[in-house]
PDB file of C-alpha atoms in Angstrom:
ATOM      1  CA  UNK A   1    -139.881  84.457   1.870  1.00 40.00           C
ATOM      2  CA  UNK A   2    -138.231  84.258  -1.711  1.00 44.00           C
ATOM      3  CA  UNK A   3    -135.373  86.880  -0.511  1.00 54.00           C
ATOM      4  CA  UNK A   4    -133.649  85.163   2.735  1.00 80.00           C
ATOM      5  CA  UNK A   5    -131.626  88.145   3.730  1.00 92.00           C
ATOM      6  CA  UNK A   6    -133.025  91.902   4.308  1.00 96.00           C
ATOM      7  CA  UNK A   7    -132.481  94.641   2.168  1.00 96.00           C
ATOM      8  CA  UNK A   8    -132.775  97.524   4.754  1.00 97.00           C
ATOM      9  CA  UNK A   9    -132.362  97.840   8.073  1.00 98.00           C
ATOM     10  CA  UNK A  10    -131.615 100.109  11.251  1.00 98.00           C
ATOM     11  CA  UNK A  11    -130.822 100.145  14.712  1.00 97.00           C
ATOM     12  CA  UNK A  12    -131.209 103.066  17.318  1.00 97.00           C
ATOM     13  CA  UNK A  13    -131.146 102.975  21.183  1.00 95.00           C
ATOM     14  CA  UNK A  14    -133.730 105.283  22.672  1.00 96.00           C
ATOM     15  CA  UNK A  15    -134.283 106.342  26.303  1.00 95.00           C
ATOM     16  CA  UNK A  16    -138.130 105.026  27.027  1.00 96.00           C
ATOM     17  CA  UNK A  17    -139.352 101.581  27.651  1.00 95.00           C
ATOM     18  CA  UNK A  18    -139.884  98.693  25.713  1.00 96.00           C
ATOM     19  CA  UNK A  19    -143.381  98.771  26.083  1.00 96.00           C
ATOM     20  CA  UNK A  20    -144.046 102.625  25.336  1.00 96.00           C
ATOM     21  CA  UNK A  21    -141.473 101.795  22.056  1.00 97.00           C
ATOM     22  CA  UNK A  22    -144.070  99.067  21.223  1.00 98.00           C
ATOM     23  CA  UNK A  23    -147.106 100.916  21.762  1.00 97.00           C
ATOM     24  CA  UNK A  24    -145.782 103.322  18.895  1.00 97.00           C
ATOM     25  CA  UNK A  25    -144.410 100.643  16.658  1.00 97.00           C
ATOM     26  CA  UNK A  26    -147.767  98.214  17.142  1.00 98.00           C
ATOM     27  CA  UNK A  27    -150.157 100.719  15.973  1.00 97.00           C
ATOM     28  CA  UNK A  28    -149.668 101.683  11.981  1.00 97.00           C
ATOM     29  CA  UNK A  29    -151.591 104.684  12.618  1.00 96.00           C
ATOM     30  CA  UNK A  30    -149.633 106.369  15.088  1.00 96.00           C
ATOM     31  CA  UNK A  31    -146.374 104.806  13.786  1.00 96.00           C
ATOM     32  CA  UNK A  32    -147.154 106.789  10.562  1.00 95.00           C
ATOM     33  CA  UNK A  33    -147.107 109.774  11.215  1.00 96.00           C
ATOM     34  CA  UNK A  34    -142.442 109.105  11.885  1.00 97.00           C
ATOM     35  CA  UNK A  35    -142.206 107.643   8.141  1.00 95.00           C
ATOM     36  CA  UNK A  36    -140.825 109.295   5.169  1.00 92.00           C
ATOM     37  CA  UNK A  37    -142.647 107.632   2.730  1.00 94.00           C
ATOM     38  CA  UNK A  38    -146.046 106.408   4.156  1.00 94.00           C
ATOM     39  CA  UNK A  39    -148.132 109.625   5.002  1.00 95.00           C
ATOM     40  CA  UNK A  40    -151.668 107.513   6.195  1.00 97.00           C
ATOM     41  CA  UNK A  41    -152.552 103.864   7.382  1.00 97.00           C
ATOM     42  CA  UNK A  42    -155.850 102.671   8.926  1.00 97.00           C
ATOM     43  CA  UNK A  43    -157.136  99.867   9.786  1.00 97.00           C
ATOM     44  CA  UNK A  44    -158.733  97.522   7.689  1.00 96.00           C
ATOM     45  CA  UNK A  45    -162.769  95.363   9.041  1.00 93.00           C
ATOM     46  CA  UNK A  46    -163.139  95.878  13.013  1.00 92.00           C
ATOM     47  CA  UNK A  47    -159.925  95.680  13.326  1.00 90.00           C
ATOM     48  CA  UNK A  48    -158.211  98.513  15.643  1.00 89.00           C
ATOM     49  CA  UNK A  49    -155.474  97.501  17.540  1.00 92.00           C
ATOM     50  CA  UNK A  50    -151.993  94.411  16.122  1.00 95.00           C
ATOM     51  CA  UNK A  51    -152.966  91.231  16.433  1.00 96.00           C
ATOM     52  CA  UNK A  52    -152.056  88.402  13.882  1.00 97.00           C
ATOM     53  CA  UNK A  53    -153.686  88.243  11.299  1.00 97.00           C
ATOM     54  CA  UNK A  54    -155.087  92.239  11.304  1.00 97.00           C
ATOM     55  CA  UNK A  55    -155.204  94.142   7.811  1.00 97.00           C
ATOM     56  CA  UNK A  56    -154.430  97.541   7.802  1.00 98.00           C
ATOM     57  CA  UNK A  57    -153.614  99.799   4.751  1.00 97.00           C
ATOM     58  CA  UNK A  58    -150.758 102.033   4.102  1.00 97.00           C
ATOM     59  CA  UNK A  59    -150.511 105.023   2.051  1.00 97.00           C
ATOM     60  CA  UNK A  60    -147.785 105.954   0.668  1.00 96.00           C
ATOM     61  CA  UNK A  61    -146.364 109.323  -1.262  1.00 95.00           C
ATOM     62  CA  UNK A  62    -143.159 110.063  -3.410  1.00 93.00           C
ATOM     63  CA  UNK A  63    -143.576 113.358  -5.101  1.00 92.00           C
ATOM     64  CA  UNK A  64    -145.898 113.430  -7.163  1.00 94.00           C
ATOM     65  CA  UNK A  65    -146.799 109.963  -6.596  1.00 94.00           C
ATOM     66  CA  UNK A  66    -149.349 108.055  -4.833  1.00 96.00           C
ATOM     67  CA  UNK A  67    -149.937 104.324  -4.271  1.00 95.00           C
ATOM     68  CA  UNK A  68    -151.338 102.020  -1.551  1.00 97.00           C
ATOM     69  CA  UNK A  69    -150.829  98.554   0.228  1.00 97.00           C
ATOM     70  CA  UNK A  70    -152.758  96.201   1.835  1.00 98.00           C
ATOM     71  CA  UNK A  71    -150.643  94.673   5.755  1.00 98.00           C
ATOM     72  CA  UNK A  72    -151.189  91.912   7.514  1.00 98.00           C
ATOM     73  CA  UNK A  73    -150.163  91.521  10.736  1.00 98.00           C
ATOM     74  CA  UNK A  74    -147.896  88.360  11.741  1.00 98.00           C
ATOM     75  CA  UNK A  75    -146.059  88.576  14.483  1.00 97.00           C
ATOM     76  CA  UNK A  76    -146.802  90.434  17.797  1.00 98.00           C
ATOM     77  CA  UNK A  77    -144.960  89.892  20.998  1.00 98.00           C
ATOM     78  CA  UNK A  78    -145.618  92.938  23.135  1.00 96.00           C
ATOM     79  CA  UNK A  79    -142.838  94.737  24.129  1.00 97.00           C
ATOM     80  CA  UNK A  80    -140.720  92.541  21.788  1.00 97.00           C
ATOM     81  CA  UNK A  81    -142.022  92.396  18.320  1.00 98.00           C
ATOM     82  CA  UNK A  82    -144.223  93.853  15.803  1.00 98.00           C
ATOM     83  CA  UNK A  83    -143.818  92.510  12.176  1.00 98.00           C
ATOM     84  CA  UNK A  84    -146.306  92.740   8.892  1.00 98.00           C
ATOM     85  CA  UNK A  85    -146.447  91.746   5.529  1.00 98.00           C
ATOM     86  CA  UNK A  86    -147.004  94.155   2.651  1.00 97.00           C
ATOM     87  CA  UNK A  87    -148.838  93.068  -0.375  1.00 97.00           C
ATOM     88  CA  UNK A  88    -150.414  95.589  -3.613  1.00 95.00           C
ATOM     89  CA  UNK A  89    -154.236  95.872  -3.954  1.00 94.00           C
ATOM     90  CA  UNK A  90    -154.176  92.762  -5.659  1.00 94.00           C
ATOM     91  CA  UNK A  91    -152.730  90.441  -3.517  1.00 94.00           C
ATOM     92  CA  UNK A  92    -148.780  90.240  -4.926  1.00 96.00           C
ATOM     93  CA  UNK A  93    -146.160  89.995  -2.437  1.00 96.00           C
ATOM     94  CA  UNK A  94    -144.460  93.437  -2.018  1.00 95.00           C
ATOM     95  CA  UNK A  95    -142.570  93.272   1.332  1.00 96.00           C
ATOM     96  CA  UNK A  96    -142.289  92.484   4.958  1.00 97.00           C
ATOM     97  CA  UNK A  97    -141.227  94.760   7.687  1.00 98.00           C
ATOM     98  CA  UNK A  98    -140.125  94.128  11.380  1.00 98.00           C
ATOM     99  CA  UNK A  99    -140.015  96.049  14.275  1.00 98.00           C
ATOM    100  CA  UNK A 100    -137.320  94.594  17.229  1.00 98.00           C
ATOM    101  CA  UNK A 101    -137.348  95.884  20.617  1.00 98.00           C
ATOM    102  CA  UNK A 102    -134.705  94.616  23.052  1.00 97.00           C
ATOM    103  CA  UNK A 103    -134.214  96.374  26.468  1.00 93.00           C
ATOM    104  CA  UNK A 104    -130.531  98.010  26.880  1.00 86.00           C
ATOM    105  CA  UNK A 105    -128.403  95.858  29.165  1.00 79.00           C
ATOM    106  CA  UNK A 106    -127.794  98.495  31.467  1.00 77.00           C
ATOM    107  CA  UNK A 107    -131.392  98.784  32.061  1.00 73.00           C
ATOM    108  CA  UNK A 108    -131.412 102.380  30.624  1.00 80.00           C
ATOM    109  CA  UNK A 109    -133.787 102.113  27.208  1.00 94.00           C
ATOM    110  CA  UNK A 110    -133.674 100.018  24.696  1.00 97.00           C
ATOM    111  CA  UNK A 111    -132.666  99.284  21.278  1.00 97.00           C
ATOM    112  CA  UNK A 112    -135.438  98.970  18.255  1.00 97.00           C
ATOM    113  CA  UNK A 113    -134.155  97.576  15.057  1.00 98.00           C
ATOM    114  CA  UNK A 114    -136.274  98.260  12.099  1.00 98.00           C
ATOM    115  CA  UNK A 115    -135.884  95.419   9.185  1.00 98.00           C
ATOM    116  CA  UNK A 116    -137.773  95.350   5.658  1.00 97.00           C
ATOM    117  CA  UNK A 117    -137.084  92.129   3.161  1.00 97.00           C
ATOM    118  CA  UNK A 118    -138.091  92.402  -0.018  1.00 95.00           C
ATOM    119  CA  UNK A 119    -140.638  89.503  -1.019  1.00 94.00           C
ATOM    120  CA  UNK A 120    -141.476  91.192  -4.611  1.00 92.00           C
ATOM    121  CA  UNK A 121    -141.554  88.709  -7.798  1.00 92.00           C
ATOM    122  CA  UNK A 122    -138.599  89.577 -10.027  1.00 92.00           C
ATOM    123  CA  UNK A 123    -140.644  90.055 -12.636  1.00 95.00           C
ATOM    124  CA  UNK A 124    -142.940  92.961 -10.653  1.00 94.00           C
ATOM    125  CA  UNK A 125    -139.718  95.094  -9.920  1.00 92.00           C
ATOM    126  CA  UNK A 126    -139.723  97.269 -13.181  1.00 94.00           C
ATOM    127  CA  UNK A 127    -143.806  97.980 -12.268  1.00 92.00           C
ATOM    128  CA  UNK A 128    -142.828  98.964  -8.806  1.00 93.00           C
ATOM    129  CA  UNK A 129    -140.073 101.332 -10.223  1.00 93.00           C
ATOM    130  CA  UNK A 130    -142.172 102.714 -12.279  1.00 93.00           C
ATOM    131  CA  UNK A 131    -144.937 103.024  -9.705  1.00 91.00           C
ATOM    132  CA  UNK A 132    -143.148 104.596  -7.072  1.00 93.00           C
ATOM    133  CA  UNK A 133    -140.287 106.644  -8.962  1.00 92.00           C
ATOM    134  CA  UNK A 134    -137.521 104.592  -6.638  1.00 93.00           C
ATOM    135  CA  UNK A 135    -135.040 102.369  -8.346  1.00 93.00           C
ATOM    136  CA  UNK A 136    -132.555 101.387  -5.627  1.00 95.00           C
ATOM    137  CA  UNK A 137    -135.355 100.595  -3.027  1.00 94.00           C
ATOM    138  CA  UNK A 138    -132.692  99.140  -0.475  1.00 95.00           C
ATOM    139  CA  UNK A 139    -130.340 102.647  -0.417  1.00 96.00           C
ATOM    140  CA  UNK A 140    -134.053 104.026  -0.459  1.00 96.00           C
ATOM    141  CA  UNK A 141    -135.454 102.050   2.746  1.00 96.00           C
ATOM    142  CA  UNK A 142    -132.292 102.188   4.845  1.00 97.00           C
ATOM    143  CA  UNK A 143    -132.678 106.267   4.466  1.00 97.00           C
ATOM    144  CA  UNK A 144    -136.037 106.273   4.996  1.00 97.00           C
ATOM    145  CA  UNK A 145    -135.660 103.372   8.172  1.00 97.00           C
ATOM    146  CA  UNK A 146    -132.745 106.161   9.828  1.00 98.00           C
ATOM    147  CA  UNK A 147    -135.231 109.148   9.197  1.00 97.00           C
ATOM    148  CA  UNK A 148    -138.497 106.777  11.378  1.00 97.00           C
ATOM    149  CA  UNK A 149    -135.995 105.503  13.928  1.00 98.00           C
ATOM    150  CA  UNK A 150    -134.783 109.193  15.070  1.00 98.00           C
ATOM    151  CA  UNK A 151    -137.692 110.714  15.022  1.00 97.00           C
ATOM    152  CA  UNK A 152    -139.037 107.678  17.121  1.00 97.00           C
ATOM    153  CA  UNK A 153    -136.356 108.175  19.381  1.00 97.00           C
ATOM    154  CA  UNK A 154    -136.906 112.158  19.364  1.00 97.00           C
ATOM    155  CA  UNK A 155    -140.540 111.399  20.251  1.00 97.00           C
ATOM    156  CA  UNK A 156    -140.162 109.262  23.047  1.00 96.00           C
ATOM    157  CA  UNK A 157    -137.422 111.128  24.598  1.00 95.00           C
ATOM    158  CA  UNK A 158    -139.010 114.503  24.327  1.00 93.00           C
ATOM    159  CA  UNK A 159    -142.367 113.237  25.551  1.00 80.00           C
ATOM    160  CA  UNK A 160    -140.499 111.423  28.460  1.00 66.00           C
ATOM    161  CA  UNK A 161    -143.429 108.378  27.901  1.00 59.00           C
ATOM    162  CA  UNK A 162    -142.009 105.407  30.216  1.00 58.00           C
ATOM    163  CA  UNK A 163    -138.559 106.684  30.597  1.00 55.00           C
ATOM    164  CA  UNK A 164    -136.689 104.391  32.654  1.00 53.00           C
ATOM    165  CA  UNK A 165    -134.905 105.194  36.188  1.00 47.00           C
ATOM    166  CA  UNK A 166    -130.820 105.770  35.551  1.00 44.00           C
TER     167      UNK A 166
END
C-alpha cells in the first residue's frame, strides 16, 4: 500500500455476536444498504458470498453524482475479518477498506472497527475530486464510517440477531 497509515476510521461496540456482525459486514450487498455514500453493490462472475479473491461492484452516489468501483476481496476470517480493495473501472488503485470484529472482554458484544487507507496515485486525486464532489475524503470517510457503524449497531440490536447472554 503506497499510504502506510489510514485515513478514516471508527470503532463502535454493539450488543450481537461476532459472527451475526460478520455476516452483515462479509456480504457487500447487505452491508450496503448502512452506508452513506454507496447506495448498491453486487457481486461480480458466480461469485455470491466473501471469499479471497471475489469481485463485487459498488455504487456509489453524492448528489447529483454517480460513479462506480470494482472490490476484490482479500482478507476473510469469519467472525474476525472482512477486508477489500477498491479500484475504478479501469483498474487504478482507489482504496482499501477493513472491517475488525473483536468480541467484548466481558463477553457481552463486541467491538467492529471500520478502517479505509487511501491507495490512490497522487496524481489521480484532483480526478477523484472532481468525480465525486469530495475534497477532504478523510473528514469525509470518518463521517460517513460513524453514520455505517451506528446504524450497524442499531440493526443488530433492534433485530436482537445473536445477542449474547449478560
Amino acid at each position: 500500500m503506497p499510504f502506510e497509515q489510514p485515513i478514516a476510521t471508527g470503532r463502535i461496540t454493539v450488543n450481537a455476536s461476532p459472527a451475526a456482525v460478520y455476516r452483515i459486514v462479509s456480504d457487500p450487498t447487505v452491508m450496503i444498504t448502512f452506508a452513506e455514500e454507496a447506495y448498491r453493490a453486487r457481486w461480480l462472475g458466480r461469485t455470491t458470498r466473501a471469499a479471497v479473491g471475489a469481485r463485487f461492484r459498488g455504487y456509489n452516489r453524492k448528489g447529483r453524482r454517480r460513479w462506480f468501483t470494482n472490490c476484490t476481496v482479500t482478507d476473510v476470517r469469519e467472525n474476525e475479518r472482512f477486508a477489500y480493495d477498491v479500484d475504478t473501472p479501469f483498474g487504478l488503485p482507489i482504496s482499501r477498506w477493513q472491517y475488525d470484529i473483536t468480541p467484548a472482554e466481558d463477553g457481552g458484544g463486541c467491538t467492529v472497527t471500520e478502517t479505509n487507507w487511501l491507495r490512490v496515485p497522487p496524481w489521480f486525486i484532483p480526478l477523484a475530486i472532481a468525480l465525486t464532489g469530495t475534497a477532504d475524503r478523510p473528514a469525509h470517510n470518518t463521517r460517513n464510517i460513524a453514520t455505517t457503524l451506528g446504524r450497524l449497531k442499531a440493526h443488530l440490536e433492534a433485530t436482537h440477531e445473536d445477542q449474547p447472554s449478560t
